[in-house]
PDB file of C-alpha atoms and ligand atoms in Angstrom:
ATOM      1  CA  MET A 479      14.859 -13.189   0.485  1.00 52.00           C
ATOM      2  CA  ALA A 480      13.312 -15.227   3.023  1.00 88.00           C
ATOM      3  CA  LEU A 481      10.050 -12.467   3.133  1.00 97.00           C
ATOM      4  CA  HIS A 482       8.486 -12.375  -0.098  1.00 97.00           C
ATOM      5  CA  ARG A 483       4.931 -10.565   0.006  1.00 98.00           C
ATOM      6  CA  LEU A 484       2.457  -8.591   1.532  1.00 98.00           C
ATOM      7  CA  THR A 485      -0.061 -11.271   2.983  1.00 98.00           C
ATOM      8  CA  SER A 486      -2.848  -9.056   4.286  1.00 98.00           C
ATOM      9  CA  VAL A 487      -3.599  -6.117   6.217  1.00 98.00           C
ATOM     10  CA  CYS A 488      -6.333  -6.082   9.036  1.00 98.00           C
ATOM     11  CA  ILE A 489      -7.999  -2.190   9.518  1.00 98.00           C
ATOM     12  CA  GLY A 490     -10.195  -1.042  12.808  1.00 98.00           C
ATOM     13  CA  VAL A 491     -13.034   1.514  11.926  1.00 98.00           C
ATOM     14  CA  PRO A 492     -15.634   2.852  14.059  1.00 97.00           C
ATOM     15  CA  ASN A 493     -17.720   1.806  11.105  1.00 98.00           C
ATOM     16  CA  VAL A 494     -17.362  -1.422   9.624  1.00 98.00           C
ATOM     17  CA  ALA A 495     -20.249  -1.236   7.189  1.00 97.00           C
ATOM     18  CA  GLU A 496     -19.827   1.813   5.415  1.00 97.00           C
ATOM     19  CA  THR A 497     -16.261   1.287   5.018  1.00 98.00           C
ATOM     20  CA  ALA A 498     -16.715  -2.327   3.991  1.00 98.00           C
ATOM     21  CA  ALA A 499     -19.061  -1.093   1.181  1.00 97.00           C
ATOM     22  CA  TYR A 500     -16.681   1.541   0.168  1.00 98.00           C
ATOM     23  CA  TYR A 501     -14.205  -1.683  -0.297  1.00 98.00           C
ATOM     24  CA  GLU A 502     -16.294  -3.225  -2.270  1.00 98.00           C
ATOM     25  CA  GLU A 503     -17.246  -0.376  -4.733  1.00 98.00           C
ATOM     26  CA  PHE A 504     -13.542   0.063  -4.775  1.00 98.00           C
ATOM     27  CA  GLY A 505     -13.210  -2.541  -6.998  1.00 98.00           C
ATOM     28  CA  LEU A 506     -12.238  -5.343  -4.208  1.00 98.00           C
ATOM     29  CA  THR A 507     -13.777  -8.630  -4.528  1.00 98.00           C
ATOM     30  CA  ARG A 508     -16.371  -9.348  -0.667  1.00 98.00           C
ATOM     31  CA  LEU A 509     -15.633 -12.764   0.266  1.00 98.00           C
ATOM     32  CA  ASP A 510     -18.247 -12.397   3.577  1.00 94.00           C
ATOM     33  CA  ASP A 511     -19.155  -9.080   5.537  1.00 88.00           C
ATOM     34  CA  ASP A 512     -15.479  -7.885   6.549  1.00 94.00           C
ATOM     35  CA  ARG A 513     -13.180  -9.838   4.292  1.00 98.00           C
ATOM     36  CA  PHE A 514     -11.944  -8.756   0.894  1.00 98.00           C
ATOM     37  CA  ALA A 515     -10.315 -10.315  -1.965  1.00 98.00           C
ATOM     38  CA  THR A 516      -8.339  -8.858  -4.645  1.00 98.00           C
ATOM     39  CA  VAL A 517      -7.793 -10.772  -8.100  1.00 97.00           C
ATOM     40  CA  ASP A 518      -4.182 -12.006  -7.887  1.00 98.00           C
ATOM     41  CA  GLY A 519      -3.459 -11.779  -4.457  1.00 98.00           C
ATOM     42  CA  GLY A 520      -6.429 -13.643  -2.908  1.00 97.00           C
ATOM     43  CA  GLU A 521      -7.871 -12.153   0.609  1.00 98.00           C
ATOM     44  CA  GLN A 522      -5.727  -9.150   1.327  1.00 98.00           C
ATOM     45  CA  LEU A 523      -8.006  -7.550   3.559  1.00 98.00           C
ATOM     46  CA  ARG A 524     -10.254  -7.645   6.314  1.00 98.00           C
ATOM     47  CA  ILE A 525     -12.208  -4.735   7.742  1.00 98.00           C
ATOM     48  CA  VAL A 526     -13.007  -4.976  11.772  1.00 98.00           C
ATOM     49  CA  HIS A 527     -14.726  -2.452  14.884  1.00 98.00           C
ATOM     50  CA  SER A 528     -11.959  -0.423  16.284  1.00 97.00           C
ATOM     51  CA  PRO A 529     -13.085   2.886  18.359  1.00 95.00           C
ATOM     52  CA  ARG A 530     -10.410   5.092  15.824  1.00 95.00           C
ATOM     53  CA  ARG A 531      -8.977   3.758  13.043  1.00 97.00           C
ATOM     54  CA  ARG A 532      -5.740   2.219  12.646  1.00 97.00           C
ATOM     55  CA  VAL A 533      -4.197  -0.878  11.366  1.00 98.00           C
ATOM     56  CA  LEU A 534      -4.057  -3.692  13.781  1.00 98.00           C
ATOM     57  CA  GLU A 535      -2.465  -6.359  11.820  1.00 98.00           C
ATOM     58  CA  LEU A 536       0.047  -6.369   8.728  1.00 98.00           C
ATOM     59  CA  GLY A 537       0.510 -10.213   7.312  1.00 98.00           C
ATOM     60  CA  VAL A 538       3.893 -11.124   5.645  1.00 98.00           C
ATOM     61  CA  GLY A 539       4.698 -14.686   3.599  1.00 98.00           C
ATOM     62  CA  VAL A 540       7.579 -16.417   4.096  1.00 97.00           C
ATOM     63  CA  ALA A 541       8.143 -19.618   1.594  1.00 95.00           C
ATOM     64  CA  ASP A 542       8.554 -22.621   4.122  1.00 94.00           C
ATOM     65  CA  PRO A 543       9.538 -23.478   8.070  1.00 94.00           C
ATOM     66  CA  ASP A 544      12.743 -22.673   7.892  1.00 95.00           C
ATOM     67  CA  ASP A 545      11.804 -18.958   7.248  1.00 96.00           C
ATOM     68  CA  LEU A 546       9.601 -18.690   9.936  1.00 96.00           C
ATOM     69  CA  ASP A 547      12.612 -20.128  11.715  1.00 95.00           C
ATOM     70  CA  SER A 548      15.208 -17.167  10.648  1.00 95.00           C
ATOM     71  CA  ALA A 549      12.197 -14.305  11.369  1.00 96.00           C
ATOM     72  CA  ALA A 550      11.872 -15.377  15.423  1.00 96.00           C
ATOM     73  CA  ALA A 551      15.482 -15.258  15.227  1.00 96.00           C
ATOM     74  CA  ARG A 552      16.331 -11.621  14.269  1.00 96.00           C
ATOM     75  CA  LEU A 553      13.335 -11.119  15.929  1.00 97.00           C
ATOM     76  CA  ALA A 554      14.995 -12.258  18.700  1.00 96.00           C
ATOM     77  CA  ALA A 555      18.725 -10.796  18.154  1.00 96.00           C
ATOM     78  CA  ALA A 556      17.232  -7.045  17.230  1.00 95.00           C
ATOM     79  CA  GLY A 557      15.492  -7.599  21.092  1.00 95.00           C
ATOM     80  CA  VAL A 558      11.738  -8.040  20.139  1.00 94.00           C
ATOM     81  CA  ALA A 559       9.498 -10.115  21.862  1.00 94.00           C
ATOM     82  CA  ALA A 560       7.771 -12.028  19.363  1.00 96.00           C
ATOM     83  CA  SER A 561       5.277 -15.399  19.633  1.00 95.00           C
ATOM     84  CA  ARG A 562       5.995 -18.417  17.349  1.00 92.00           C
ATOM     85  CA  ILE A 563       2.948 -19.830  17.278  1.00 87.00           C
ATOM     86  CA  ALA A 564       1.942 -22.970  15.360  1.00 82.00           C
ATOM     87  CA  ASP A 565       2.674 -21.343  11.913  1.00 91.00           C
ATOM     88  CA  ALA A 566       3.474 -18.206  12.039  1.00 96.00           C
ATOM     89  CA  VAL A 567       5.753 -15.956  14.199  1.00 98.00           C
ATOM     90  CA  THR A 568       4.187 -12.563  15.846  1.00 98.00           C
ATOM     91  CA  ALA A 569       5.542  -9.296  17.033  1.00 98.00           C
ATOM     92  CA  VAL A 570       3.946  -6.091  17.581  1.00 98.00           C
ATOM     93  CA  ASP A 571       6.235  -2.655  16.266  1.00 98.00           C
ATOM     94  CA  PRO A 572       6.414  -0.166  19.232  1.00 96.00           C
ATOM     95  CA  GLY A 573       6.163   2.694  17.156  1.00 97.00           C
ATOM     96  CA  THR A 574       2.957   2.154  14.802  1.00 97.00           C
ATOM     97  CA  GLN A 575       1.950  -0.582  17.381  1.00 96.00           C
ATOM     98  CA  VAL A 576       0.996  -2.557  14.272  1.00 98.00           C
ATOM     99  CA  ARG A 577       1.236  -6.295  15.009  1.00 98.00           C
ATOM    100  CA  VAL A 578       2.561  -7.856  12.412  1.00 98.00           C
ATOM    101  CA  VAL A 579       2.224 -12.068  11.487  1.00 98.00           C
ATOM    102  CA  ILE A 580       4.993 -13.670   9.514  1.00 98.00           C
ATOM    103  CA  SER A 581       3.371 -16.628   7.598  1.00 98.00           C
ATOM    104  CA  ILE A 582       3.865 -19.387   4.844  1.00 97.00           C
ATOM    105  CA  ALA A 583       2.328 -18.040   2.086  1.00 97.00           C
ATOM    106  CA  ASP A 584       1.883 -18.972  -1.631  1.00 94.00           C
ATOM    107  CA  PRO A 585       4.134 -16.577  -3.767  1.00 94.00           C
ATOM    108  CA  VAL A 586       1.786 -13.608  -5.921  1.00 96.00           C
ATOM    109  CA  LEU A 587       1.850 -15.359  -9.318  1.00 92.00           C
ATOM    110  CA  GLN A 588       0.787 -12.552 -11.454  1.00 95.00           C
ATOM    111  CA  ALA A 589      -0.378 -13.226 -15.163  1.00 91.00           C
ATOM    112  CA  ALA A 590       1.329 -10.464 -17.274  1.00 91.00           C
ATOM    113  CA  ALA A 591      -1.168  -7.874 -18.280  1.00 89.00           C
ATOM    114  CA  PRO A 592      -2.070  -8.055 -22.276  1.00 86.00           C
ATOM    115  CA  VAL A 593       0.372  -5.138 -23.697  1.00 90.00           C
ATOM    116  CA  ILE A 594      -1.833  -3.051 -25.471  1.00 92.00           C
ATOM    117  CA  ALA A 595      -0.197  -1.300 -28.286  1.00 94.00           C
ATOM    118  CA  GLN A 596      -0.006   2.606 -28.059  1.00 95.00           C
ATOM    119  CA  ASN A 597       1.071   5.022 -30.402  1.00 97.00           C
ATOM    120  CA  ALA A 598       4.030   7.394 -30.233  1.00 96.00           C
ATOM    121  CA  PRO A 599       6.233  10.047 -32.222  1.00 97.00           C
ATOM    122  CA  GLY A 600       7.202   8.405 -35.086  1.00 97.00           C
ATOM    123  CA  GLN A 601       5.183   4.843 -34.510  1.00 96.00           C
ATOM    124  CA  ALA A 602       2.035   4.512 -35.205  1.00 96.00           C
ATOM    125  CA  ASP A 603       2.056   1.002 -32.941  1.00 96.00           C
ATOM    126  CA  ARG A 604      -1.389   0.633 -33.502  1.00 96.00           C
ATOM    127  CA  GLY A 605      -1.905   0.807 -37.025  1.00 96.00           C
ATOM    128  CA  THR A 606      -4.961   1.878 -38.118  1.00 97.00           C
ATOM    129  CA  ALA A 607      -7.422   0.887 -34.996  1.00 96.00           C
ATOM    130  CA  ARG A 608      -8.686   2.922 -31.663  1.00 97.00           C
ATOM    131  CA  ALA A 609      -6.916   2.728 -28.287  1.00 96.00           C
ATOM    132  CA  GLU A 610      -8.315   0.079 -26.560  1.00 95.00           C
ATOM    133  CA  PRO A 611      -8.832   1.348 -22.840  1.00 95.00           C
ATOM    134  CA  ILE A 612     -11.293   3.596 -24.838  1.00 95.00           C
ATOM    135  CA  ASP A 613     -13.810   0.391 -24.221  1.00 95.00           C
ATOM    136  CA  ARG A 614     -12.995  -0.877 -21.172  1.00 96.00           C
ATOM    137  CA  ARG A 615     -16.334  -1.031 -19.532  1.00 95.00           C
ATOM    138  CA  ASP A 616     -15.886  -3.302 -16.648  1.00 96.00           C
ATOM    139  CA  HIS A 617     -15.288  -2.093 -12.756  1.00 97.00           C
ATOM    140  CA  VAL A 618     -11.776  -1.698 -11.584  1.00 98.00           C
ATOM    141  CA  ARG A 619     -10.451  -4.913  -9.812  1.00 98.00           C
ATOM    142  CA  PRO A 620      -6.823  -4.708  -8.173  1.00 98.00           C
ATOM    143  CA  ARG A 621      -4.436  -7.188  -8.779  1.00 98.00           C
ATOM    144  CA  LYS A 622      -2.658  -7.155  -5.366  1.00 98.00           C
ATOM    145  CA  LEU A 623      -2.289  -5.541  -2.140  1.00 98.00           C
ATOM    146  CA  GLY A 624       0.486  -3.489  -3.086  1.00 98.00           C
ATOM    147  CA  HIS A 625       1.817  -1.156  -0.020  1.00 98.00           C
ATOM    148  CA  VAL A 626       0.538   0.364   3.527  1.00 98.00           C
ATOM    149  CA  VAL A 627       2.047   3.803   4.961  1.00 98.00           C
ATOM    150  CA  LEU A 628       1.726   3.820   8.705  1.00 98.00           C
ATOM    151  CA  GLY A 629       2.788   6.686  10.883  1.00 98.00           C
ATOM    152  CA  SER A 630       4.781   5.948  13.793  1.00 98.00           C
ATOM    153  CA  ALA A 631       4.937   7.574  16.795  1.00 97.00           C
ATOM    154  CA  ASP A 632       8.909   6.226  17.030  1.00 97.00           C
ATOM    155  CA  LEU A 633      10.219   6.142  13.965  1.00 97.00           C
ATOM    156  CA  GLU A 634      13.762   4.572  14.491  1.00 97.00           C
ATOM    157  CA  ALA A 635      12.037   1.573  16.624  1.00 97.00           C
ATOM    158  CA  SER A 636       9.764   1.357  13.876  1.00 98.00           C
ATOM    159  CA  GLU A 637      12.912   0.786  10.869  1.00 97.00           C
ATOM    160  CA  ARG A 638      14.865  -1.132  13.849  1.00 97.00           C
ATOM    161  CA  PHE A 639      11.748  -3.622  13.716  1.00 98.00           C
ATOM    162  CA  PHE A 640      10.872  -3.866  10.420  1.00 98.00           C
ATOM    163  CA  THR A 641      14.115  -4.251   9.028  1.00 98.00           C
ATOM    164  CA  ASP A 642      16.449  -6.242  11.185  1.00 97.00           C
ATOM    165  CA  GLY A 643      13.689  -7.809  12.859  1.00 97.00           C
ATOM    166  CA  VAL A 644      11.139  -8.610  10.547  1.00 98.00           C
ATOM    167  CA  GLY A 645      13.626  -8.625   8.092  1.00 97.00           C
ATOM    168  CA  PHE A 646      12.359  -5.880   5.128  1.00 98.00           C
ATOM    169  CA  LYS A 647      15.058  -4.446   2.584  1.00 98.00           C
ATOM    170  CA  VAL A 648      15.105  -0.354   2.650  1.00 98.00           C
ATOM    171  CA  SER A 649      15.224   0.935  -0.582  1.00 98.00           C
ATOM    172  CA  ASP A 650      14.971   4.716  -0.625  1.00 97.00           C
ATOM    173  CA  SER A 651      14.416   7.259   2.519  1.00 96.00           C
ATOM    174  CA  ILE A 652      13.304  10.616   3.614  1.00 94.00           C
ATOM    175  CA  ALA A 653      16.267  12.361   5.839  1.00 90.00           C
ATOM    176  CA  ASP A 654      14.132  11.727   9.454  1.00 90.00           C
ATOM    177  CA  ALA A 655      10.984  11.694   7.882  1.00 94.00           C
ATOM    178  CA  ALA A 656      10.551   7.846   6.318  1.00 96.00           C
ATOM    179  CA  SER A 657      11.552   4.865   5.381  1.00 97.00           C
ATOM    180  CA  PHE A 658      10.484   2.779   1.732  1.00 97.00           C
ATOM    181  CA  LEU A 659      10.572  -0.337   3.089  1.00 98.00           C
ATOM    182  CA  ARG A 660      10.087  -3.791   0.712  1.00 98.00           C
ATOM    183  CA  CYS A 661       9.329  -7.861   1.015  1.00 98.00           C
ATOM    184  CA  SER A 662       8.961  -8.432  -2.611  1.00 98.00           C
ATOM    185  CA  THR A 663      10.958  -6.839  -5.716  1.00 97.00           C
ATOM    186  CA  ASP A 664       8.131  -4.280  -5.633  1.00 98.00           C
ATOM    187  CA  HIS A 665      10.235  -0.700  -4.714  1.00 98.00           C
ATOM    188  CA  HIS A 666       8.221  -0.542  -1.406  1.00 98.00           C
ATOM    189  CA  ASN A 667       5.649  -2.526  -0.115  1.00 98.00           C
ATOM    190  CA  LEU A 668       5.442  -0.430   3.224  1.00 98.00           C
ATOM    191  CA  LEU A 669       6.403   2.824   4.601  1.00 98.00           C
ATOM    192  CA  VAL A 670       6.795   4.031   7.823  1.00 98.00           C
ATOM    193  CA  GLN A 671       6.821   7.463   8.757  1.00 96.00           C
ATOM    194  CA  ALA A 672       7.053  10.284  11.827  1.00 96.00           C
ATOM    195  CA  ALA A 673       4.024  10.803  13.064  1.00 96.00           C
ATOM    196  CA  PRO A 674       2.903  12.190  16.237  1.00 95.00           C
ATOM    197  CA  VAL A 675       0.592   9.213  16.734  1.00 95.00           C
ATOM    198  CA  SER A 676       0.497   5.693  15.304  1.00 96.00           C
ATOM    199  CA  PHE A 677      -2.267   5.688  12.017  1.00 97.00           C
ATOM    200  CA  LEU A 678      -2.831   4.310   9.128  1.00 98.00           C
ATOM    201  CA  HIS A 679      -1.970   6.863   6.355  1.00 98.00           C
ATOM    202  CA  HIS A 680      -3.265   4.624   3.245  1.00 98.00           C
ATOM    203  CA  THR A 681      -3.024   1.619   1.646  1.00 98.00           C
ATOM    204  CA  SER A 682      -2.266   1.015  -1.854  1.00 98.00           C
ATOM    205  CA  TRP A 683      -3.718  -1.102  -4.376  1.00 98.00           C
ATOM    206  CA  GLN A 684      -2.311  -2.279  -7.753  1.00 98.00           C
ATOM    207  CA  VAL A 685      -4.092  -1.918 -11.070  1.00 98.00           C
ATOM    208  CA  ASP A 686      -2.794  -2.858 -14.642  1.00 96.00           C
ATOM    209  CA  ASP A 687      -2.430   0.864 -15.829  1.00 97.00           C
ATOM    210  CA  VAL A 688      -2.795   4.058 -15.388  1.00 97.00           C
ATOM    211  CA  ASP A 689      -6.298   3.752 -17.209  1.00 98.00           C
ATOM    212  CA  GLU A 690      -7.481   1.307 -14.538  1.00 98.00           C
ATOM    213  CA  ILE A 691      -6.225   4.133 -12.328  1.00 98.00           C
ATOM    214  CA  GLY A 692      -8.067   6.941 -14.035  1.00 98.00           C
ATOM    215  CA  ARG A 693     -10.909   4.773 -14.216  1.00 98.00           C
ATOM    216  CA  GLY A 694     -11.374   3.582 -10.899  1.00 98.00           C
ATOM    217  CA  ALA A 695     -10.674   6.935  -8.980  1.00 98.00           C
ATOM    218  CA  THR A 696     -13.781   8.342 -11.449  1.00 98.00           C
ATOM    219  CA  ALA A 697     -15.947   6.148 -11.169  1.00 98.00           C
ATOM    220  CA  LEU A 698     -15.940   6.586  -7.339  1.00 98.00           C
ATOM    221  CA  LEU A 699     -16.096  10.026  -7.107  1.00 98.00           C
ATOM    222  CA  ASN A 700     -18.736  10.334  -9.718  1.00 98.00           C
ATOM    223  CA  LYS A 701     -20.960   8.631  -6.558  1.00 97.00           C
ATOM    224  CA  ASP A 702     -18.764  11.401  -4.400  1.00 98.00           C
ATOM    225  CA  PRO A 703     -16.167  13.908  -4.842  1.00 98.00           C
ATOM    226  CA  ALA A 704     -14.993  14.654  -1.418  1.00 98.00           C
ATOM    227  CA  ARG A 705     -13.916  11.039  -1.516  1.00 98.00           C
ATOM    228  CA  HIS A 706     -10.843  13.129  -3.466  1.00 98.00           C
ATOM    229  CA  VAL A 707      -7.280  13.349  -2.175  1.00 98.00           C
ATOM    230  CA  TRP A 708      -5.007  13.838  -4.616  1.00 98.00           C
ATOM    231  CA  GLY A 709      -3.897  12.648  -8.252  1.00 98.00           C
ATOM    232  CA  LEU A 710      -3.778  12.405 -10.711  1.00 98.00           C
ATOM    233  CA  GLY A 711       0.088  12.144 -10.817  1.00 98.00           C
ATOM    234  CA  ARG A 712       3.440  10.384 -11.035  1.00 98.00           C
ATOM    235  CA  HIS A 713       5.692   9.703  -7.769  1.00 97.00           C
ATOM    236  CA  HIS A 714       9.069  10.089  -7.804  1.00 96.00           C
ATOM    237  CA  VAL A 715      10.492   7.561  -5.185  1.00 96.00           C
ATOM    238  CA  GLY A 716       9.158   4.633  -6.794  1.00 97.00           C
ATOM    239  CA  SER A 717       8.019   6.368  -9.796  1.00 97.00           C
ATOM    240  CA  ASN A 718       4.139   4.884  -9.796  1.00 98.00           C
ATOM    241  CA  PHE A 719       1.032   6.853 -11.048  1.00 98.00           C
ATOM    242  CA  PHE A 720      -0.575   7.620  -8.329  1.00 98.00           C
ATOM    243  CA  TRP A 721      -4.703   8.577  -7.335  1.00 98.00           C
ATOM    244  CA  TYR A 722      -5.232   8.868  -3.662  1.00 98.00           C
ATOM    245  CA  LEU A 723      -9.316   8.732  -2.131  1.00 98.00           C
ATOM    246  CA  LYS A 724     -10.543   8.650   1.124  1.00 98.00           C
ATOM    247  CA  ASP A 725     -12.385   6.297   2.720  1.00 98.00           C
ATOM    248  CA  PRO A 726     -15.647   6.825   5.047  1.00 98.00           C
ATOM    249  CA  ALA A 727     -13.471   6.152   7.943  1.00 98.00           C
ATOM    250  CA  GLY A 728     -11.017   8.788   7.168  1.00 98.00           C
ATOM    251  CA  ASN A 729      -8.014   6.301   5.356  1.00 98.00           C
ATOM    252  CA  PHE A 730      -6.493   7.326   2.273  1.00 98.00           C
ATOM    253  CA  SER A 731      -6.489   4.652  -0.173  1.00 98.00           C
ATOM    254  CA  GLU A 732      -4.709   4.400  -3.355  1.00 98.00           C
ATOM    255  CA  TYR A 733      -4.665   3.417  -7.168  1.00 98.00           C
ATOM    256  CA  TYR A 734      -1.117   2.705  -8.602  1.00 98.00           C
ATOM    257  CA  ALA A 735       0.490   1.191 -11.248  1.00 98.00           C
ATOM    258  CA  ASP A 736       3.547   1.356 -13.170  1.00 98.00           C
ATOM    259  CA  MET A 737       5.933   1.068  -9.851  1.00 98.00           C
ATOM    260  CA  ASP A 738       9.630   0.937 -10.094  1.00 98.00           C
ATOM    261  CA  CYS A 739      10.751  -2.879  -9.552  1.00 98.00           C
ATOM    262  CA  ILE A 740      14.196  -4.248  -7.708  1.00 98.00           C
ATOM    263  CA  ILE A 741      14.870  -7.614  -9.151  1.00 97.00           C
ATOM    264  CA  ASP A 742      18.749  -7.316  -8.660  1.00 97.00           C
ATOM    265  CA  ASP A 743      19.235  -6.277  -4.481  1.00 97.00           C
ATOM    266  CA  GLN A 744      23.243  -5.371  -5.952  1.00 97.00           C
ATOM    267  CA  LEU A 745      21.885  -3.204  -9.246  1.00 98.00           C
ATOM    268  CA  TRP A 746      19.908  -0.474  -6.523  1.00 98.00           C
ATOM    269  CA  LYS A 747      21.442   2.395  -4.488  1.00 96.00           C
ATOM    270  CA  PRO A 748      19.052   3.761  -1.552  1.00 97.00           C
ATOM    271  CA  GLU A 749      19.069   7.134  -1.960  1.00 95.00           C
ATOM    272  CA  ILE A 750      18.427   9.594   1.031  1.00 95.00           C
ATOM    273  CA  TRP A 751      15.733  12.154  -0.420  1.00 93.00           C
ATOM    274  CA  GLY A 752      15.784  15.703   1.270  1.00 87.00           C
ATOM    275  CA  ASP A 753      12.833  17.456   0.071  1.00 75.00           C
ATOM    276  CA  ILE A 754       9.174  17.352  -1.251  1.00 73.00           C
ATOM    277  CA  ARG A 755      10.374  17.152  -4.572  1.00 75.00           C
ATOM    278  CA  ALA A 756      10.786  13.401  -3.812  1.00 86.00           C
ATOM    279  CA  LEU A 757       7.097  13.188  -3.300  1.00 92.00           C
ATOM    280  CA  TYR A 758       6.420  13.727  -6.359  1.00 95.00           C
ATOM    281  CA  SER A 759       7.160  13.862 -10.611  1.00 95.00           C
ATOM    282  CA  TRP A 760       3.855  16.087 -11.594  1.00 96.00           C
ATOM    283  CA  GLY A 761       0.191  16.035 -10.117  1.00 97.00           C
ATOM    284  CA  PRO A 762      -1.398  18.176  -8.460  1.00 97.00           C
ATOM    285  CA  PRO A 763       0.146  20.701  -6.087  1.00 96.00           C
ATOM    286  CA  VAL A 764       0.728  17.789  -2.806  1.00 95.00           C
ATOM    287  CA  PRO A 765      -2.376  19.376  -0.432  1.00 96.00           C
ATOM    288  CA  GLY A 766      -1.793  20.209   3.714  1.00 95.00           C
ATOM    289  CA  SER A 767      -4.646  17.068   3.999  1.00 95.00           C
ATOM    290  CA  PHE A 768      -2.373  14.682   2.591  1.00 96.00           C
ATOM    291  CA  LEU A 769       0.919  15.878   4.396  1.00 92.00           C
ATOM    292  CA  ALA A 770      -1.480  15.554   7.773  1.00 92.00           C
ATOM    293  CA  PRO A 771      -4.468  13.856   7.464  1.00 94.00           C
ATOM    294  CA  ASP A 772      -7.904  16.484   8.955  1.00 94.00           C
ATOM    295  CA  ASP A 773      -8.127  13.783  11.691  1.00 95.00           C
ATOM    296  CA  LEU A 774      -4.583  13.885  13.121  1.00 93.00           C
ATOM    297  CA  ALA A 775      -5.148  15.617  16.396  1.00 93.00           C
ATOM    298  CA  GLU A 776      -8.717  13.782  17.081  1.00 94.00           C
ATOM    299  CA  LEU A 777      -6.479  10.159  16.263  1.00 94.00           C
ATOM    300  CA  MET A 778      -3.961  11.881  19.316  1.00 93.00           C
ATOM    301  CA  ALA A 779      -6.774  12.486  21.239  1.00 92.00           C
ATOM    302  CA  ALA A 780      -8.437   8.991  20.848  1.00 89.00           C
ATOM    303  CA  ALA A 781      -4.911   7.401  21.284  1.00 85.00           C
ATOM    304  CA  HIS A 782      -3.942   8.790  24.700  1.00 80.00           C
ATOM    305  CA  GLY A 783      -7.782   8.160  25.327  1.00 72.00           C
ATOM    306  CA  SER A 784      -7.064   4.511  24.879  1.00 56.00           C
TER     307      SER A 784
HETATM  308 FE1  LIG B1345       1.532   4.976  -1.898  1.00 90.91          FE
END
């Protein structure tokens, strides 16, 4: 695969300092005023000023200069204007207005998470001992940026841009509504969904397991219960456990664990899902504000004014 990872995301918000403080609390490591790192992915988030909340830039990693040439050729063949700079190819998606930067990047090498012994019916694997997760006290630290979900004002154009142009593969889709796309072996690294205006729906950050999701989310909610959006639950498409929280600019941020992987493209059969049940296998009812964020009208007004 020419593409092998998401490298980083740059988010524009009106309230940089407040939003940056939130992501530090979320568990990212602050490198300086506006840049943040994950444990395994290195620098993966930048927060800059923008009159309305949005993604300004999304980074995708490739292995070598030949991959950059291929990406430039794909974008040209797809009729997309792209720039080749020293060691990157950049282009703007007309549907989401996001600038994509394809650059040469090291792979995300992840040390295997320790296997936690679990008791199950007829199988007392833990022996005579308390469960390990109950003694965790350290701050939850996301391992990597997993995926970004973008509202697109032109879904078809965005799908073409990201698949035919940039080189993402389609893992699954929801008819006329959204496409789950991957640039790695994760089920999805990007989801583009039809929307009346381009906006950032959420960024999603991988943690080791469902206990880390619970610990991370409850720590944030203990400080401010209004941050809750949706969770704990398990998605149907992608299979991951999730909990969504809201940053001070209105962007959702997700802790996730145990997402499907697509190791062998030949063995995966993309499906087209038809209704809301595709969204989750179990969890609280999906809140209306998850499907259409409360500030959508405000974002539309700001987009038309800018
Ligand atoms: Fe997600």
